[in-house]
JSON list of C-alpha atoms in Angstrom, two decimals:
[
{"chain": "U", "resi": 22, "resn": "MET", "atom": "CA", "xyz": [0.00, 0.00, 0.00]},
{"chain": "U", "resi": 23, "resn": "ALA", "atom": "CA", "xyz": [1.30, 3.45, -0.89]},
{"chain": "U", "resi": 24, "resn": "LYS", "atom": "CA", "xyz": [2.21, 5.79, 1.93]},
{"chain": "U", "resi": 25, "resn": "PHE", "atom": "CA", "xyz": [1.90, 9.56, 1.90]},
{"chain": "U", "resi": 26, "resn": "ARG", "atom": "CA", "xyz": [4.90, 11.16, 3.58]},
{"chain": "U", "resi": 27, "resn": "LEU", "atom": "CA", "xyz": [5.47, 14.84, 4.21]},
{"chain": "U", "resi": 28, "resn": "ILE", "atom": "CA", "xyz": [8.89, 16.33, 3.53]},
{"chain": "U", "resi": 29, "resn": "LYS", "atom": "CA", "xyz": [9.73, 19.79, 4.86]},
{"chain": "U", "resi": 30, "resn": "THR", "atom": "CA", "xyz": [12.05, 22.04, 2.93]},
{"chain": "U", "resi": 31, "resn": "LEU", "atom": "CA", "xyz": [14.51, 24.11, 4.91]},
{"chain": "U", "resi": 32, "resn": "TRP", "atom": "CA", "xyz": [14.18, 27.06, 2.50]},
{"chain": "U", "resi": 33, "resn": "GLY", "atom": "CA", "xyz": [13.23, 30.10, 4.54]},
{"chain": "U", "resi": 34, "resn": "ILE", "atom": "CA", "xyz": [14.06, 28.57, 7.92]},
{"chain": "U", "resi": 35, "resn": "ASP", "atom": "CA", "xyz": [16.63, 30.80, 9.60]},
{"chain": "U", "resi": 36, "resn": "ASP", "atom": "CA", "xyz": [17.31, 28.53, 12.58]},
{"chain": "U", "resi": 37, "resn": "PRO", "atom": "CA", "xyz": [20.56, 26.58, 12.33]},
{"chain": "U", "resi": 38, "resn": "ILE", "atom": "CA", "xyz": [20.34, 22.83, 11.82]},
{"chain": "U", "resi": 39, "resn": "SER", "atom": "CA", "xyz": [20.15, 21.18, 15.23]},
{"chain": "U", "resi": 40, "resn": "PRO", "atom": "CA", "xyz": [18.53, 18.21, 16.98]},
{"chain": "U", "resi": 41, "resn": "SER", "atom": "CA", "xyz": [15.96, 20.55, 18.55]},
{"chain": "U", "resi": 42, "resn": "LEU", "atom": "CA", "xyz": [14.96, 22.07, 15.18]},
{"chain": "U", "resi": 43, "resn": "PHE", "atom": "CA", "xyz": [14.56, 18.64, 13.61]},
{"chain": "U", "resi": 44, "resn": "LYS", "atom": "CA", "xyz": [12.69, 17.30, 16.65]},
{"chain": "U", "resi": 45, "resn": "SER", "atom": "CA", "xyz": [10.14, 20.11, 16.25]},
{"chain": "U", "resi": 46, "resn": "ILE", "atom": "CA", "xyz": [9.81, 19.30, 12.52]},
{"chain": "U", "resi": 47, "resn": "LYS", "atom": "CA", "xyz": [9.23, 15.63, 13.35]},
{"chain": "U", "resi": 48, "resn": "GLU", "atom": "CA", "xyz": [6.60, 16.63, 15.93]},
{"chain": "U", "resi": 49, "resn": "GLU", "atom": "CA", "xyz": [4.80, 18.60, 13.19]},
{"chain": "U", "resi": 50, "resn": "GLY", "atom": "CA", "xyz": [4.25, 15.28, 11.41]},
{"chain": "U", "resi": 51, "resn": "TYR", "atom": "CA", "xyz": [7.02, 15.38, 8.81]},
{"chain": "U", "resi": 52, "resn": "HIS", "atom": "CA", "xyz": [8.85, 12.25, 7.68]},
{"chain": "U", "resi": 53, "resn": "GLY", "atom": "CA", "xyz": [11.95, 14.08, 6.48]},
{"chain": "U", "resi": 54, "resn": "VAL", "atom": "CA", "xyz": [13.62, 17.30, 5.43]},
{"chain": "U", "resi": 55, "resn": "GLU", "atom": "CA", "xyz": [14.91, 18.48, 2.07]},
{"chain": "U", "resi": 56, "resn": "VAL", "atom": "CA", "xyz": [18.36, 20.03, 2.16]},
{"chain": "U", "resi": 57, "resn": "ILE", "atom": "CA", "xyz": [20.75, 21.60, -0.31]},
{"chain": "U", "resi": 58, "resn": "ARG", "atom": "CA", "xyz": [24.41, 20.60, -0.17]},
{"chain": "U", "resi": 59, "resn": "LEU", "atom": "CA", "xyz": [25.32, 23.73, 1.82]},
{"chain": "U", "resi": 60, "resn": "ALA", "atom": "CA", "xyz": [23.45, 22.10, 4.73]},
{"chain": "U", "resi": 61, "resn": "TRP", "atom": "CA", "xyz": [26.31, 19.65, 5.11]},
{"chain": "U", "resi": 62, "resn": "HIS", "atom": "CA", "xyz": [29.13, 21.77, 3.70]},
{"chain": "U", "resi": 63, "resn": "MET", "atom": "CA", "xyz": [28.45, 24.72, 6.01]},
{"chain": "U", "resi": 64, "resn": "ASP", "atom": "CA", "xyz": [28.44, 22.96, 9.36]},
{"chain": "U", "resi": 65, "resn": "GLY", "atom": "CA", "xyz": [32.16, 23.44, 9.97]},
{"chain": "U", "resi": 66, "resn": "ASN", "atom": "CA", "xyz": [33.30, 20.53, 7.85]},
{"chain": "U", "resi": 67, "resn": "ASP", "atom": "CA", "xyz": [32.35, 18.78, 4.64]},
{"chain": "U", "resi": 68, "resn": "ASP", "atom": "CA", "xyz": [31.14, 15.50, 6.08]},
{"chain": "U", "resi": 69, "resn": "GLY", "atom": "CA", "xyz": [27.78, 16.72, 7.39]},
{"chain": "U", "resi": 70, "resn": "LYS", "atom": "CA", "xyz": [28.27, 15.40, 10.93]},
{"chain": "U", "resi": 71, "resn": "ASN", "atom": "CA", "xyz": [25.88, 17.93, 12.49]},
{"chain": "U", "resi": 72, "resn": "LEU", "atom": "CA", "xyz": [23.23, 17.30, 9.83]},
{"chain": "U", "resi": 73, "resn": "VAL", "atom": "CA", "xyz": [23.45, 13.51, 10.20]},
{"chain": "U", "resi": 74, "resn": "GLU", "atom": "CA", "xyz": [23.40, 13.64, 14.01]},
{"chain": "U", "resi": 75, "resn": "SER", "atom": "CA", "xyz": [20.38, 15.97, 13.97]},
{"chain": "U", "resi": 76, "resn": "LEU", "atom": "CA", "xyz": [18.53, 13.72, 11.51]},
{"chain": "U", "resi": 77, "resn": "ASN", "atom": "CA", "xyz": [19.31, 10.57, 13.48]},
{"chain": "U", "resi": 78, "resn": "HIS", "atom": "CA", "xyz": [18.39, 12.17, 16.82]},
{"chain": "U", "resi": 79, "resn": "SER", "atom": "CA", "xyz": [14.98, 13.18, 15.48]},
{"chain": "U", "resi": 80, "resn": "GLY", "atom": "CA", "xyz": [14.29, 10.12, 13.34]},
{"chain": "U", "resi": 81, "resn": "LEU", "atom": "CA", "xyz": [13.88, 12.15, 10.15]},
{"chain": "U", "resi": 82, "resn": "ALA", "atom": "CA", "xyz": [14.83, 11.02, 6.65]},
{"chain": "U", "resi": 83, "resn": "VAL", "atom": "CA", "xyz": [16.70, 13.30, 4.26]},
{"chain": "U", "resi": 84, "resn": "VAL", "atom": "CA", "xyz": [16.04, 14.46, 0.72]},
{"chain": "U", "resi": 85, "resn": "CYS", "atom": "CA", "xyz": [19.30, 15.75, -0.73]},
{"chain": "U", "resi": 86, "resn": "GLN", "atom": "CA", "xyz": [19.06, 18.25, -3.54]},
{"chain": "U", "resi": 87, "resn": "ILE", "atom": "CA", "xyz": [21.57, 18.22, -6.36]},
{"chain": "U", "resi": 88, "resn": "HIS", "atom": "CA", "xyz": [21.93, 21.46, -8.31]},
{"chain": "U", "resi": 89, "resn": "THR", "atom": "CA", "xyz": [24.28, 20.51, -11.15]},
{"chain": "U", "resi": 90, "resn": "THR", "atom": "CA", "xyz": [27.12, 23.03, -11.57]},
{"chain": "U", "resi": 91, "resn": "GLY", "atom": "CA", "xyz": [25.68, 24.86, -8.58]},
{"chain": "U", "resi": 92, "resn": "GLY", "atom": "CA", "xyz": [25.01, 24.45, -4.90]},
{"chain": "U", "resi": 93, "resn": "PHE", "atom": "CA", "xyz": [27.86, 26.57, -3.60]},
{"chain": "U", "resi": 94, "resn": "LEU", "atom": "CA", "xyz": [28.66, 30.12, -2.53]},
{"chain": "U", "resi": 95, "resn": "ARG", "atom": "CA", "xyz": [30.83, 32.53, -4.49]},
{"chain": "U", "resi": 96, "resn": "ASN", "atom": "CA", "xyz": [31.60, 35.85, -2.82]},
{"chain": "U", "resi": 97, "resn": "GLY", "atom": "CA", "xyz": [28.69, 35.26, -0.45]},
{"chain": "U", "resi": 98, "resn": "GLU", "atom": "CA", "xyz": [26.17, 34.64, -3.27]},
{"chain": "U", "resi": 99, "resn": "TYR", "atom": "CA", "xyz": [24.46, 31.29, -3.80]},
{"chain": "U", "resi": 100, "resn": "ILE", "atom": "CA", "xyz": [25.27, 29.87, -7.22]},
{"chain": "U", "resi": 101, "resn": "TYR", "atom": "CA", "xyz": [22.37, 27.85, -8.59]},
{"chain": "U", "resi": 102, "resn": "CYS", "atom": "CA", "xyz": [23.69, 27.02, -12.07]},
{"chain": "U", "resi": 103, "resn": "ASP", "atom": "CA", "xyz": [27.14, 28.11, -13.16]},
{"chain": "U", "resi": 104, "resn": "GLU", "atom": "CA", "xyz": [27.73, 26.34, -16.50]},
{"chain": "U", "resi": 105, "resn": "TYR", "atom": "CA", "xyz": [26.03, 25.63, -19.82]},
{"chain": "U", "resi": 106, "resn": "ASP", "atom": "CA", "xyz": [28.40, 22.82, -20.86]},
{"chain": "U", "resi": 107, "resn": "VAL", "atom": "CA", "xyz": [26.84, 19.34, -20.78]},
{"chain": "U", "resi": 108, "resn": "ASP", "atom": "CA", "xyz": [30.11, 17.68, -19.73]},
{"chain": "U", "resi": 109, "resn": "ALA", "atom": "CA", "xyz": [30.43, 20.03, -16.75]},
{"chain": "U", "resi": 110, "resn": "HIS", "atom": "CA", "xyz": [26.91, 19.06, -15.63]},
{"chain": "U", "resi": 111, "resn": "LYS", "atom": "CA", "xyz": [27.64, 15.36, -16.05]},
{"chain": "U", "resi": 112, "resn": "LYS", "atom": "CA", "xyz": [30.87, 15.58, -14.05]},
{"chain": "U", "resi": 113, "resn": "ASP", "atom": "CA", "xyz": [29.20, 17.58, -11.28]},
{"chain": "U", "resi": 114, "resn": "PHE", "atom": "CA", "xyz": [26.18, 15.26, -11.17]},
{"chain": "U", "resi": 115, "resn": "LYS", "atom": "CA", "xyz": [28.47, 12.29, -10.54]},
{"chain": "U", "resi": 116, "resn": "LYS", "atom": "CA", "xyz": [30.41, 14.18, -7.84]},
{"chain": "U", "resi": 117, "resn": "GLN", "atom": "CA", "xyz": [27.27, 15.31, -6.02]},
{"chain": "U", "resi": 118, "resn": "LEU", "atom": "CA", "xyz": [25.58, 11.90, -6.35]},
{"chain": "U", "resi": 119, "resn": "ILE", "atom": "CA", "xyz": [28.53, 10.32, -4.56]},
{"chain": "U", "resi": 120, "resn": "GLU", "atom": "CA", "xyz": [28.39, 13.04, -1.86]},
{"chain": "U", "resi": 121, "resn": "CYS", "atom": "CA", "xyz": [24.67, 12.36, -1.37]},
{"chain": "U", "resi": 122, "resn": "ASP", "atom": "CA", "xyz": [25.24, 8.62, -1.22]},
{"chain": "U", "resi": 123, "resn": "ASN", "atom": "CA", "xyz": [27.89, 9.09, 1.49]},
{"chain": "U", "resi": 124, "resn": "LEU", "atom": "CA", "xyz": [25.46, 11.24, 3.46]},
{"chain": "U", "resi": 125, "resn": "ILE", "atom": "CA", "xyz": [22.34, 9.09, 3.04]},
{"chain": "U", "resi": 126, "resn": "GLN", "atom": "CA", "xyz": [24.22, 5.93, 4.07]},
{"chain": "U", "resi": 127, "resn": "ARG", "atom": "CA", "xyz": [24.70, 7.50, 7.53]},
{"chain": "U", "resi": 128, "resn": "VAL", "atom": "CA", "xyz": [21.05, 8.56, 8.00]},
{"chain": "U", "resi": 129, "resn": "GLN", "atom": "CA", "xyz": [19.14, 5.88, 9.91]},
{"chain": "U", "resi": 130, "resn": "ALA", "atom": "CA", "xyz": [15.78, 6.77, 8.32]},
{"chain": "U", "resi": 131, "resn": "GLY", "atom": "CA", "xyz": [17.34, 6.82, 4.84]},
{"chain": "U", "resi": 132, "resn": "GLY", "atom": "CA", "xyz": [16.48, 9.23, 2.09]},
{"chain": "U", "resi": 133, "resn": "PHE", "atom": "CA", "xyz": [16.62, 9.99, -1.58]},
{"chain": "U", "resi": 134, "resn": "VAL", "atom": "CA", "xyz": [17.94, 12.59, -4.01]},
{"chain": "U", "resi": 135, "resn": "ASN", "atom": "CA", "xyz": [16.03, 15.28, -5.90]},
{"chain": "U", "resi": 136, "resn": "VAL", "atom": "CA", "xyz": [17.92, 16.73, -8.88]},
{"chain": "U", "resi": 137, "resn": "HIS", "atom": "CA", "xyz": [17.72, 20.20, -10.37]},
{"chain": "U", "resi": 138, "resn": "GLY", "atom": "CA", "xyz": [19.80, 19.27, -13.39]},
{"chain": "U", "resi": 139, "resn": "GLY", "atom": "CA", "xyz": [20.91, 20.53, -16.75]},
{"chain": "U", "resi": 140, "resn": "VAL", "atom": "CA", "xyz": [19.91, 23.72, -18.52]},
{"chain": "U", "resi": 141, "resn": "ASP", "atom": "CA", "xyz": [16.48, 24.52, -19.95]},
{"chain": "U", "resi": 142, "resn": "ALA", "atom": "CA", "xyz": [17.98, 25.96, -23.15]},
{"chain": "U", "resi": 143, "resn": "TRP", "atom": "CA", "xyz": [19.82, 22.77, -24.13]},
{"chain": "U", "resi": 144, "resn": "SER", "atom": "CA", "xyz": [18.93, 21.08, -27.38]},
{"chain": "U", "resi": 145, "resn": "LEU", "atom": "CA", "xyz": [17.03, 17.80, -27.26]},
{"chain": "U", "resi": 146, "resn": "ASP", "atom": "CA", "xyz": [20.26, 15.93, -28.05]},
{"chain": "U", "resi": 147, "resn": "GLU", "atom": "CA", "xyz": [22.10, 17.64, -25.19]},
{"chain": "U", "resi": 148, "resn": "ALA", "atom": "CA", "xyz": [19.27, 16.84, -22.76]},
{"chain": "U", "resi": 149, "resn": "ILE", "atom": "CA", "xyz": [19.19, 13.19, -23.84]},
{"chain": "U", "resi": 150, "resn": "GLU", "atom": "CA", "xyz": [22.98, 12.92, -23.50]},
{"chain": "U", "resi": 151, "resn": "PHE", "atom": "CA", "xyz": [22.84, 14.32, -19.97]},
{"chain": "U", "resi": 152, "resn": "LEU", "atom": "CA", "xyz": [19.90, 12.22, -18.81]},
{"chain": "U", "resi": 153, "resn": "THR", "atom": "CA", "xyz": [21.32, 9.03, -20.33]},
{"chain": "U", "resi": 154, "resn": "TYR", "atom": "CA", "xyz": [24.54, 9.65, -18.42]},
{"chain": "U", "resi": 155, "resn": "CYS", "atom": "CA", "xyz": [22.65, 10.35, -15.18]},
{"chain": "U", "resi": 156, "resn": "LEU", "atom": "CA", "xyz": [20.55, 7.19, -15.44]},
{"chain": "U", "resi": 157, "resn": "LYS", "atom": "CA", "xyz": [23.70, 5.11, -15.98]},
{"chain": "U", "resi": 158, "resn": "GLU", "atom": "CA", "xyz": [25.39, 6.70, -12.95]},
{"chain": "U", "resi": 159, "resn": "ILE", "atom": "CA", "xyz": [22.32, 6.20, -10.77]},
{"chain": "U", "resi": 160, "resn": "LYS", "atom": "CA", "xyz": [22.08, 2.53, -11.74]},
{"chain": "U", "resi": 161, "resn": "GLU", "atom": "CA", "xyz": [25.80, 1.92, -11.14]},
{"chain": "U", "resi": 162, "resn": "THR", "atom": "CA", "xyz": [26.28, 4.05, -8.01]},
{"chain": "U", "resi": 163, "resn": "VAL", "atom": "CA", "xyz": [23.29, 4.12, -5.64]},
{"chain": "U", "resi": 164, "resn": "ASP", "atom": "CA", "xyz": [20.44, 2.00, -4.36]},
{"chain": "U", "resi": 165, "resn": "PHE", "atom": "CA", "xyz": [18.00, 4.76, -3.43]},
{"chain": "U", "resi": 166, "resn": "GLN", "atom": "CA", "xyz": [15.49, 6.75, -5.45]},
{"chain": "U", "resi": 167, "resn": "VAL", "atom": "CA", "xyz": [16.65, 9.72, -7.53]},
{"chain": "U", "resi": 168, "resn": "THR", "atom": "CA", "xyz": [14.07, 12.14, -8.92]},
{"chain": "U", "resi": 169, "resn": "PHE", "atom": "CA", "xyz": [14.42, 15.01, -11.40]},
{"chain": "U", "resi": 170, "resn": "GLU", "atom": "CA", "xyz": [12.38, 18.08, -10.52]},
{"chain": "U", "resi": 171, "resn": "THR", "atom": "CA", "xyz": [10.71, 20.42, -12.96]},
{"chain": "U", "resi": 172, "resn": "HIS", "atom": "CA", "xyz": [12.30, 23.75, -12.09]},
{"chain": "U", "resi": 173, "resn": "ARG", "atom": "CA", "xyz": [12.98, 27.09, -13.78]},
{"chain": "U", "resi": 174, "resn": "GLN", "atom": "CA", "xyz": [16.34, 27.28, -15.58]},
{"chain": "U", "resi": 175, "resn": "ARG", "atom": "CA", "xyz": [16.59, 23.47, -15.57]},
{"chain": "U", "resi": 176, "resn": "LEU", "atom": "CA", "xyz": [15.54, 20.58, -17.80]},
{"chain": "U", "resi": 177, "resn": "PHE", "atom": "CA", "xyz": [11.78, 20.19, -18.00]},
{"chain": "U", "resi": 178, "resn": "GLY", "atom": "CA", "xyz": [11.36, 23.71, -16.62]},
{"chain": "U", "resi": 179, "resn": "ASN", "atom": "CA", "xyz": [10.87, 25.58, -19.87]},
{"chain": "U", "resi": 180, "resn": "PRO", "atom": "CA", "xyz": [8.24, 25.05, -22.56]},
{"chain": "U", "resi": 181, "resn": "PHE", "atom": "CA", "xyz": [10.55, 25.52, -25.57]}
]
């Protein structure tokens, strides 16, 4: 039987990641939280120890977002998509998928990955090349679900 599970995004939440924040999210009825890679790169190290401990303390699952050629700060500004080149997106997808796998393996309630990938202005051939690569990497690298979100500036996010 299918289960309906609520996932809370951390967009707009100013409180730092902590066991108490995640406990309150769990008490609101959420199954997990969606986080961008800065959530584990900004906690003083790159291994996400604080994020993982907070998730495990509260019993929440994690949804890791991948923003290909993005997901980092430059001069204090969040970079969402920094490249047009298909090969750059493929390389970064693989790197971030491995990062997410390393993180999810340590979360007791598990999780999955949600991808904001590619560029909406790519040709059909470029989009197929990227997605074919991603599907191969997913099959060979991880054993959890990976979804691709419809989002502005990204594949599937533009009607042309």
